[in-house]
Tab-separated table of C-alpha atoms in Angstrom:
chain	number	residue	atom	x	y	z
U	1	UNK	CA	100.820	53.971	-41.528
U	2	UNK	CA	100.844	51.715	-38.487
U	3	UNK	CA	103.847	50.472	-36.560
U	4	UNK	CA	103.461	46.999	-38.124
U	5	UNK	CA	103.668	48.139	-41.742
U	6	UNK	CA	106.970	48.755	-43.502
U	7	UNK	CA	107.841	52.296	-44.509
U	8	UNK	CA	106.357	53.105	-47.909
U	9	UNK	CA	108.800	53.474	-50.773
U	10	UNK	CA	108.159	56.651	-52.746
U	11	UNK	CA	109.883	57.278	-56.074
U	12	UNK	CA	110.569	60.973	-56.764
U	13	UNK	CA	111.197	61.871	-60.415
U	14	UNK	CA	112.352	65.454	-61.050
U	15	UNK	CA	115.229	67.004	-62.977
U	16	UNK	CA	115.639	69.766	-60.340
U	17	UNK	CA	118.095	68.696	-57.598
U	18	UNK	CA	116.561	71.123	-55.079
U	19	UNK	CA	113.087	69.591	-55.517
U	20	UNK	CA	114.464	66.053	-55.180
U	21	UNK	CA	116.281	67.045	-51.991
U	22	UNK	CA	113.283	68.896	-50.511
U	23	UNK	CA	110.880	66.021	-51.192
U	24	UNK	CA	113.359	63.399	-49.978
U	25	UNK	CA	113.821	65.251	-46.688
U	26	UNK	CA	110.066	65.756	-46.282
U	27	UNK	CA	109.239	62.120	-47.010
U	28	UNK	CA	111.997	60.749	-44.770
U	29	UNK	CA	110.723	62.972	-41.967
U	30	UNK	CA	107.264	61.523	-42.503
U	31	UNK	CA	108.575	57.951	-42.224
U	32	UNK	CA	108.806	57.030	-45.909
U	33	UNK	CA	111.728	55.668	-47.902
U	34	UNK	CA	112.311	58.075	-50.797
U	35	UNK	CA	114.204	57.117	-53.931
U	36	UNK	CA	115.023	60.223	-55.969
U	37	UNK	CA	115.992	60.192	-59.642
U	38	UNK	CA	116.557	62.941	-62.208
U	39	UNK	CA	114.712	61.496	-65.209
U	40	UNK	CA	111.891	59.260	-66.376
U	41	UNK	CA	114.472	56.943	-67.891
U	42	UNK	CA	116.133	56.527	-64.476
U	43	UNK	CA	112.691	55.930	-62.960
U	44	UNK	CA	112.147	53.028	-65.378
U	45	UNK	CA	115.502	51.556	-64.310
U	46	UNK	CA	114.461	51.760	-60.642
U	47	UNK	CA	111.109	50.190	-61.467
U	48	UNK	CA	112.969	47.271	-63.022
U	49	UNK	CA	114.518	46.568	-59.611
U	50	UNK	CA	111.923	47.593	-57.019
U	51	UNK	CA	108.228	48.362	-56.734
U	52	UNK	CA	107.573	51.683	-55.016
U	53	UNK	CA	104.261	52.322	-53.294
U	54	UNK	CA	103.879	55.714	-55.007
U	55	UNK	CA	105.516	57.875	-57.676
U	56	UNK	CA	105.747	61.659	-57.423
U	57	UNK	CA	106.789	63.029	-60.806
U	58	UNK	CA	107.491	66.325	-62.536
U	59	UNK	CA	105.901	66.961	-65.913
U	60	UNK	CA	108.660	68.687	-67.897
U	61	UNK	CA	112.034	66.961	-67.949
U	62	UNK	CA	114.700	66.411	-70.598
U	63	UNK	CA	114.104	63.233	-72.590
U	64	UNK	CA	110.946	61.397	-71.625
U	65	UNK	CA	108.524	63.699	-69.808
U	66	UNK	CA	106.291	62.808	-66.872
U	67	UNK	CA	103.162	62.255	-68.950
U	68	UNK	CA	105.040	59.867	-71.242
U	69	UNK	CA	106.268	57.981	-68.162
U	70	UNK	CA	102.712	57.725	-66.826
U	71	UNK	CA	101.509	56.338	-70.183
U	72	UNK	CA	104.282	53.700	-70.206
U	73	UNK	CA	103.485	52.657	-66.634
U	74	UNK	CA	99.790	52.240	-67.400
U	75	UNK	CA	100.544	49.752	-70.187
U	76	UNK	CA	102.422	47.316	-67.908
U	77	UNK	CA	100.464	44.920	-65.705
U	78	UNK	CA	102.723	45.406	-62.670
U	79	UNK	CA	102.506	49.225	-62.737
U	80	UNK	CA	99.086	49.923	-64.228
U	81	UNK	CA	97.530	50.787	-60.856
U	82	UNK	CA	100.612	52.288	-59.170
U	83	UNK	CA	99.629	55.596	-57.511
U	84	UNK	CA	101.132	58.511	-59.460
U	85	UNK	CA	101.147	62.173	-58.394
U	86	UNK	CA	102.132	64.888	-60.857
U	87	UNK	CA	103.558	68.150	-59.657
U	88	UNK	CA	104.525	70.734	-62.204
U	89	UNK	CA	105.311	74.374	-62.788
U	90	UNK	CA	103.332	74.167	-66.034
U	91	UNK	CA	100.007	73.206	-64.503
U	92	UNK	CA	97.020	73.544	-66.835
U	93	UNK	CA	93.635	72.006	-67.570
U	94	UNK	CA	95.012	70.174	-70.614
U	95	UNK	CA	97.559	68.331	-68.451
U	96	UNK	CA	94.920	67.406	-65.884
U	97	UNK	CA	92.580	66.115	-68.591
U	98	UNK	CA	95.301	64.094	-70.332
U	99	UNK	CA	96.696	62.729	-67.052
U	100	UNK	CA	93.222	61.742	-65.863
U	101	UNK	CA	92.843	59.597	-68.997
U	102	UNK	CA	95.775	57.545	-67.699
U	103	UNK	CA	94.620	57.265	-64.102
U	104	UNK	CA	96.773	59.877	-62.402
U	105	UNK	CA	96.189	60.038	-58.642
U	106	UNK	CA	96.578	63.829	-58.414
U	107	UNK	CA	98.003	66.855	-60.244
U	108	UNK	CA	99.562	69.594	-58.116
U	109	UNK	CA	101.033	72.900	-59.246
U	110	UNK	CA	104.523	74.053	-58.264
U	111	UNK	CA	105.170	75.614	-55.907
U	112	UNK	CA	103.166	73.045	-53.978
U	113	UNK	CA	101.569	73.226	-50.572
U	114	UNK	CA	103.308	70.700	-48.302
U	115	UNK	CA	100.135	69.943	-46.347
U	116	UNK	CA	98.153	69.374	-49.542
U	117	UNK	CA	100.896	67.091	-50.890
U	118	UNK	CA	100.974	65.123	-47.623
U	119	UNK	CA	97.206	64.636	-47.852
U	120	UNK	CA	97.444	63.288	-51.401
U	121	UNK	CA	100.316	60.992	-50.395
U	122	UNK	CA	98.412	59.650	-47.394
U	123	UNK	CA	95.281	58.968	-49.470
U	124	UNK	CA	97.276	57.369	-52.307
U	125	UNK	CA	99.065	55.028	-49.912
U	126	UNK	CA	95.840	54.067	-48.160
U	127	UNK	CA	94.193	53.184	-51.466
U	128	UNK	CA	97.174	51.278	-52.874
U	129	UNK	CA	95.719	47.922	-54.016
U	130	UNK	CA	98.932	45.943	-53.477
């Protein structure tokens, strides 16, 4: 990110308040504008009002899960190429395979490595086609 570019907006979707708070603090410290919500349904509401530069999303949540959210986003023209990072406590090859079918940017296990997450965020924002 250069001094001329606006701070990237990053949508955090996780039902755990502690994860939302941790990621929000981390992203703010790195110069991003986090928007944190507790569900995929709330994420869709946010997406109706603003276009984030990246979504970081949990897999397992009450109601619509993260994979279902990713599938919905890939069907809409305005969100089909939006960078999307999964992080989940239920990380497995099946998730990675299914998420890759829908163009996920990365899948990270919880607990996550902050430096690894920062690297994925940096690469996702650099490759954002918008």
